[in-house]
Tab-separated table of C-alpha atoms in Angstrom:
chain	number	residue	atom	x	y	z
H	11	MET	CA	1.960	20.900	-25.906
H	12	GLU	CA	-1.734	19.878	-26.012
H	13	ASP	CA	-0.863	16.617	-27.823
H	14	ILE	CA	1.903	15.875	-25.328
H	15	SER	CA	-0.418	16.608	-22.410
H	16	LEU	CA	-3.068	14.280	-23.866
H	17	TYR	CA	-0.549	11.461	-24.233
H	18	VAL	CA	0.704	12.018	-20.681
H	19	MET	CA	-2.846	11.919	-19.331
H	20	LEU	CA	-3.622	8.702	-21.217
H	21	PHE	CA	-0.381	7.159	-19.949
H	22	LEU	CA	-1.233	8.086	-16.350
H	23	ILE	CA	-4.779	6.722	-16.696
H	24	ILE	CA	-3.511	3.317	-17.888
H	25	ALA	CA	-0.736	3.191	-15.296
H	26	GLY	CA	-3.131	4.232	-12.530
H	27	PHE	CA	-5.685	1.555	-13.418
H	28	LEU	CA	-3.089	-1.234	-13.460
H	29	ALA	CA	-1.476	0.001	-10.243
H	30	ALA	CA	-4.795	0.172	-8.390
H	31	PHE	CA	-5.970	-3.246	-9.583
H	32	ILE	CA	-2.936	-4.798	-7.892
H	33	ASP	CA	-2.679	-2.377	-4.980
H	34	SER	CA	-6.350	-2.755	-4.041
H	35	VAL	CA	-5.634	-6.211	-2.647
H	36	VAL	CA	-1.973	-6.702	-1.706
H	37	GLY	CA	-0.299	-3.326	-2.217
H	38	GLY	CA	2.681	-2.740	-4.483
H	39	GLY	CA	0.884	-0.414	-6.893
H	40	GLY	CA	3.458	2.269	-6.229
H	41	MET	CA	5.898	0.218	-8.310
H	42	ILE	CA	3.804	1.240	-11.323
H	43	SER	CA	2.308	4.620	-10.391
H	44	THR	CA	5.406	6.361	-8.988
H	45	PRO	CA	7.692	5.605	-11.981
H	46	ALA	CA	4.832	6.667	-14.279
H	47	LEU	CA	4.589	10.048	-12.535
H	48	LEU	CA	8.370	10.449	-12.668
H	49	ALA	CA	8.252	9.648	-16.387
H	50	SER	CA	5.695	12.444	-16.830
H	51	GLY	CA	8.424	14.899	-15.867
H	52	LEU	CA	7.569	15.617	-12.241
H	53	PRO	CA	10.423	16.095	-9.750
H	54	PRO	CA	10.758	13.222	-7.212
H	55	SER	CA	9.157	14.996	-4.238
H	56	THR	CA	6.165	16.138	-6.332
H	57	ALA	CA	5.830	12.677	-7.899
H	58	LEU	CA	5.617	11.137	-4.408
H	59	GLY	CA	3.048	13.684	-3.252
H	60	THR	CA	0.986	13.320	-6.432
H	61	ASN	CA	1.097	9.543	-6.083
H	62	LYS	CA	-0.320	9.916	-2.564
H	63	LEU	CA	-3.244	11.930	-3.932
H	64	ALA	CA	-4.043	9.252	-6.513
H	65	SER	CA	-3.435	6.298	-4.187
H	66	THR	CA	-5.611	7.869	-1.476
H	67	MET	CA	-8.512	7.851	-3.926
H	68	GLY	CA	-7.745	4.237	-4.826
H	69	SER	CA	-7.318	2.995	-1.252
H	70	PHE	CA	-10.572	4.709	-0.194
H	71	THR	CA	-12.406	2.839	-2.963
H	72	SER	CA	-10.803	-0.456	-1.900
H	73	MET	CA	-11.712	0.151	1.734
H	74	ILE	CA	-15.372	0.858	0.926
H	75	SER	CA	-15.598	-2.164	-1.389
H	76	PHE	CA	-14.174	-4.542	1.233
H	77	MET	CA	-16.425	-2.998	3.877
H	78	ARG	CA	-19.570	-3.490	1.780
H	79	ASN	CA	-18.646	-7.139	1.335
H	80	GLY	CA	-18.194	-7.681	5.082
H	81	GLN	CA	-14.454	-8.373	4.874
H	82	ILE	CA	-13.319	-5.832	7.496
H	83	ASN	CA	-13.174	-6.141	11.293
H	84	LYS	CA	-14.471	-2.621	11.960
H	85	ARG	CA	-13.899	-2.655	15.709
H	86	LEU	CA	-10.207	-3.523	15.371
H	87	VAL	CA	-9.281	-1.320	12.400
H	88	TRP	CA	-10.893	1.847	13.802
H	89	ILE	CA	-8.801	1.398	16.951
H	90	LEU	CA	-5.679	1.099	14.790
H	91	PHE	CA	-6.557	3.812	12.244
H	92	PRO	CA	-5.223	6.794	14.316
H	93	LEU	CA	-1.931	4.968	14.900
H	94	SER	CA	-1.432	4.364	11.182
H	95	PHE	CA	-2.368	7.995	10.459
H	96	GLY	CA	0.010	9.399	13.102
H	97	GLY	CA	2.868	7.115	12.100
H	98	SER	CA	2.601	8.243	8.481
H	99	VAL	CA	2.703	11.957	9.391
H	100	PHE	CA	5.791	11.307	11.496
H	101	GLY	CA	7.391	9.389	8.607
H	102	VAL	CA	6.862	12.199	6.084
H	103	PHE	CA	8.498	14.696	8.453
H	104	ILE	CA	11.451	12.373	9.157
H	105	VAL	CA	12.058	11.749	5.444
H	106	GLN	CA	12.807	15.473	5.128
H	107	LEU	CA	15.727	14.938	7.540
H	108	LEU	CA	17.033	11.466	6.671
H	109	PRO	CA	17.719	9.864	3.261
H	110	PRO	CA	15.382	6.913	2.462
H	111	ASP	CA	18.365	4.622	1.743
H	112	VAL	CA	18.831	4.326	5.522
H	113	LEU	CA	15.860	1.930	5.579
H	114	GLU	CA	16.218	0.211	2.196
H	115	PRO	CA	18.551	-2.687	3.224
H	116	ILE	CA	16.321	-3.475	6.221
H	117	ILE	CA	13.171	-3.411	4.082
H	118	LEU	CA	14.758	-5.765	1.540
H	119	VAL	CA	15.570	-8.321	4.242
H	120	LEU	CA	12.070	-8.069	5.728
H	121	LEU	CA	10.413	-8.557	2.324
H	122	ILE	CA	12.485	-11.694	1.739
H	123	ILE	CA	11.517	-13.091	5.164
H	124	VAL	CA	7.830	-12.310	4.601
H	125	THR	CA	7.828	-14.014	1.184
H	126	ILE	CA	9.681	-17.152	2.296
H	127	TYR	CA	7.451	-17.529	5.367
H	128	THR	CA	4.292	-17.203	3.260
H	129	ILE	CA	5.483	-19.735	0.663
H	130	LEU	CA	6.574	-22.336	3.246
H	131	LYS	CA	3.294	-22.157	5.218
H	132	ARG	CA	1.112	-23.619	2.479
H	133	ASP	CA	-2.270	-23.508	4.207
H	134	TRP	CA	-1.602	-20.255	6.071
H	135	GLY	CA	-4.294	-17.643	5.502
H	136	MET	CA	-6.659	-20.013	3.695
H	137	ALA	CA	-9.098	-20.014	6.633
H	138	SER	CA	-9.603	-17.492	9.437
H	139	THR	CA	-8.329	-18.452	12.909
H	140	PHE	CA	-8.932	-15.008	14.441
H	141	LYS	CA	-10.143	-15.489	18.052
H	142	GLY	CA	-11.080	-11.942	19.002
H	143	ILE	CA	-9.354	-8.845	20.353
H	144	SER	CA	-7.081	-9.473	23.334
H	145	MET	CA	-4.629	-7.134	25.068
H	146	SER	CA	-1.609	-8.922	23.556
H	147	LEU	CA	-3.149	-8.711	20.073
H	148	LEU	CA	-3.875	-5.010	20.548
H	149	MET	CA	-0.271	-4.362	21.580
H	150	PHE	CA	1.060	-6.215	18.516
H	151	ALA	CA	-1.485	-4.629	16.166
H	152	GLY	CA	-0.959	-1.112	17.545
H	153	THR	CA	2.815	-1.353	17.192
H	154	ALA	CA	2.505	-2.748	13.663
H	155	ALA	CA	0.017	-0.038	12.627
H	156	PHE	CA	2.262	2.796	13.827
H	157	VAL	CA	5.543	1.352	12.495
H	158	ILE	CA	4.117	0.438	9.062
H	159	GLY	CA	2.324	3.795	8.915
H	160	PHE	CA	5.654	5.498	9.624
H	161	TYR	CA	7.261	3.432	6.872
H	162	ASP	CA	4.525	4.428	4.421
H	163	GLY	CA	5.192	8.100	5.076
H	164	PHE	CA	8.958	7.616	5.019
H	165	LEU	CA	9.467	5.300	2.028
H	166	GLY	CA	6.247	3.499	1.105
H	167	ALA	CA	7.137	0.625	-1.240
H	168	GLY	CA	5.652	-2.596	0.125
H	169	THR	CA	3.389	-0.986	2.732
H	170	GLY	CA	0.351	-3.006	1.629
H	171	SER	CA	2.338	-6.249	1.797
H	172	PHE	CA	3.563	-5.545	5.329
H	173	LEU	CA	0.057	-4.591	6.516
H	174	LEU	CA	-1.471	-7.705	4.989
H	175	PHE	CA	1.225	-9.888	6.591
H	176	ALA	CA	0.569	-8.278	9.996
H	177	PHE	CA	-3.142	-9.129	9.806
H	178	LEU	CA	-2.314	-12.677	8.701
H	179	MET	CA	-0.225	-12.964	11.863
H	180	MET	CA	-3.363	-12.049	13.841
H	181	GLY	CA	-5.250	-15.006	12.350
H	182	PHE	CA	-7.259	-13.457	9.514
H	183	ASN	CA	-7.491	-15.202	6.153
H	184	PHE	CA	-5.993	-13.537	3.082
H	185	VAL	CA	-9.180	-11.777	1.956
H	186	GLU	CA	-9.986	-10.463	5.455
H	187	ALA	CA	-6.358	-9.426	5.968
H	188	ALA	CA	-6.428	-7.528	2.669
H	189	GLY	CA	-9.627	-5.727	3.675
H	190	ASN	CA	-8.320	-4.726	7.121
H	191	ALA	CA	-5.006	-3.657	5.595
H	192	LYS	CA	-6.767	-1.304	3.198
H	193	VAL	CA	-8.334	0.678	6.037
H	194	LEU	CA	-4.931	1.335	7.607
H	195	ASN	CA	-3.390	1.932	4.187
H	196	PHE	CA	-6.032	4.597	3.549
H	197	GLY	CA	-5.154	6.180	6.900
H	198	SER	CA	-1.437	6.342	6.171
H	199	ASN	CA	-2.093	7.540	2.605
H	200	ILE	CA	-4.351	10.441	3.565
H	201	ALA	CA	-2.003	11.468	6.386
H	202	ALA	CA	0.962	11.512	4.007
H	203	LEU	CA	-1.121	13.399	1.416
H	204	ILE	CA	-2.033	16.141	3.893
H	205	THR	CA	1.628	16.475	4.839
H	206	PHE	CA	2.790	16.589	1.193
H	207	ILE	CA	0.156	19.261	0.491
H	208	SER	CA	1.610	21.347	3.328
H	209	PHE	CA	4.977	21.104	1.539
H	210	ASP	CA	3.297	22.125	-1.777
H	211	SER	CA	4.436	18.839	-3.349
H	212	VAL	CA	1.286	17.755	-5.227
H	213	HIS	CA	0.409	18.136	-8.928
H	214	TYR	CA	-3.393	18.178	-8.710
H	215	ILE	CA	-4.230	17.690	-12.401
H	216	TYR	CA	-2.013	14.611	-12.743
H	217	GLY	CA	-3.018	13.328	-9.327
H	218	ILE	CA	-6.781	13.580	-9.870
H	219	THR	CA	-6.509	12.146	-13.397
H	220	MET	CA	-4.556	9.120	-12.169
H	221	GLY	CA	-6.757	8.922	-9.071
H	222	LEU	CA	-9.972	8.565	-11.066
H	223	SER	CA	-8.515	5.643	-13.009
H	224	MET	CA	-7.345	4.178	-9.678
H	225	VAL	CA	-10.930	4.301	-8.395
H	226	ALA	CA	-11.986	2.081	-11.301
H	227	GLY	CA	-8.986	-0.226	-10.925
H	228	ALA	CA	-9.484	-0.578	-7.172
H	229	TYR	CA	-13.189	-1.359	-7.489
H	230	LEU	CA	-12.602	-4.094	-10.057
H	231	GLY	CA	-9.542	-5.446	-8.209
H	232	VAL	CA	-11.342	-5.868	-4.885
H	233	ASN	CA	-14.417	-7.515	-6.410
H	234	PHE	CA	-12.245	-9.863	-8.469
H	235	ALA	CA	-10.267	-10.842	-5.346
H	236	ILE	CA	-13.404	-11.500	-3.287
H	237	LYS	CA	-14.830	-13.626	-6.115
H	238	LYS	CA	-11.619	-15.659	-6.522
H	239	GLY	CA	-10.966	-16.053	-2.780
H	240	ALA	CA	-7.958	-16.471	-0.477
H	241	ALA	CA	-5.905	-18.672	-2.843
H	242	TYR	CA	-5.862	-15.921	-5.499
H	243	VAL	CA	-4.909	-13.252	-2.950
H	244	LYS	CA	-2.089	-15.424	-1.603
H	245	LEU	CA	-0.682	-16.006	-5.109
H	246	LEU	CA	-0.891	-12.293	-5.923
H	247	PHE	CA	0.735	-11.460	-2.587
H	248	VAL	CA	3.708	-13.759	-3.279
H	249	VAL	CA	4.126	-12.458	-6.843
H	250	VAL	CA	4.044	-8.797	-5.756
H	251	THR	CA	6.493	-9.292	-2.865
H	252	VAL	CA	8.908	-11.180	-5.163
H	253	VAL	CA	8.738	-8.294	-7.665
H	254	LEU	CA	9.289	-5.801	-4.817
H	255	ILE	CA	12.366	-7.765	-3.741
H	256	ALA	CA	13.722	-7.747	-7.306
H	257	VAL	CA	13.108	-3.994	-7.663
H	258	ASN	CA	14.803	-3.281	-4.324
H	259	ILE	CA	17.828	-5.424	-5.208
H	260	TRP	CA	18.132	-3.720	-8.598
H	261	GLU	CA	17.921	-0.227	-7.083
H	262	TYR	CA	20.380	-1.128	-4.331
H	263	MET	CA	22.924	-2.543	-6.815
H	264	THR	CA	22.635	0.293	-9.334
H	265	ALA	CA	22.965	2.892	-6.561
H	266	SER	CA	26.117	1.292	-5.188
């Protein structure tokens, strides 16, 4: 049992690092971390809750790293933070009542639209065109923060991509959009974590072990993205959303 536990821990450390390196910038790390936790033998609900513990540690590291490098619009994101937090709590409660496959076809279509739009607009997100906080922007941003927060609590896959896309729509470049997205992603993650804890659906040893490796992965991922710039983040964003689309199509077909 000790040997098996050691191998499981090592597996979760590697999976957590890789997941956080990707997730720290454009999201999508759950594609790696959640299956890894399921493979460790955890039941689905506990795997989701444990993943939230680990990803909260990773997203907090990403948020602080972006903030230290001046890539976050603090005034805007702190207005939106409570909406993302509240939406996520609502999503976790609703998922107890409704099966996640209710949303899956809609999410697949949205991911395809987001990816095609990003590919076709070649220079989009290369330079910031953000003109300040207006009432119309606040209405759009507030709605997006709550809805995507709800989605993160309800289903989760692709949350980082949707948040990043929303900030691109507001005029931020890819690096700034990634930084702002991480603040809201941290909000929805910690809200979902608190809710999962209330349902006793968290394995703390696995979660903290994976979380510590996610801290390292997130730190390196953010600094690498800032060094490489918007072009790198855009490429990573497209690659991750394409993989998310493929995973969603595969799951939808095999479940049918």
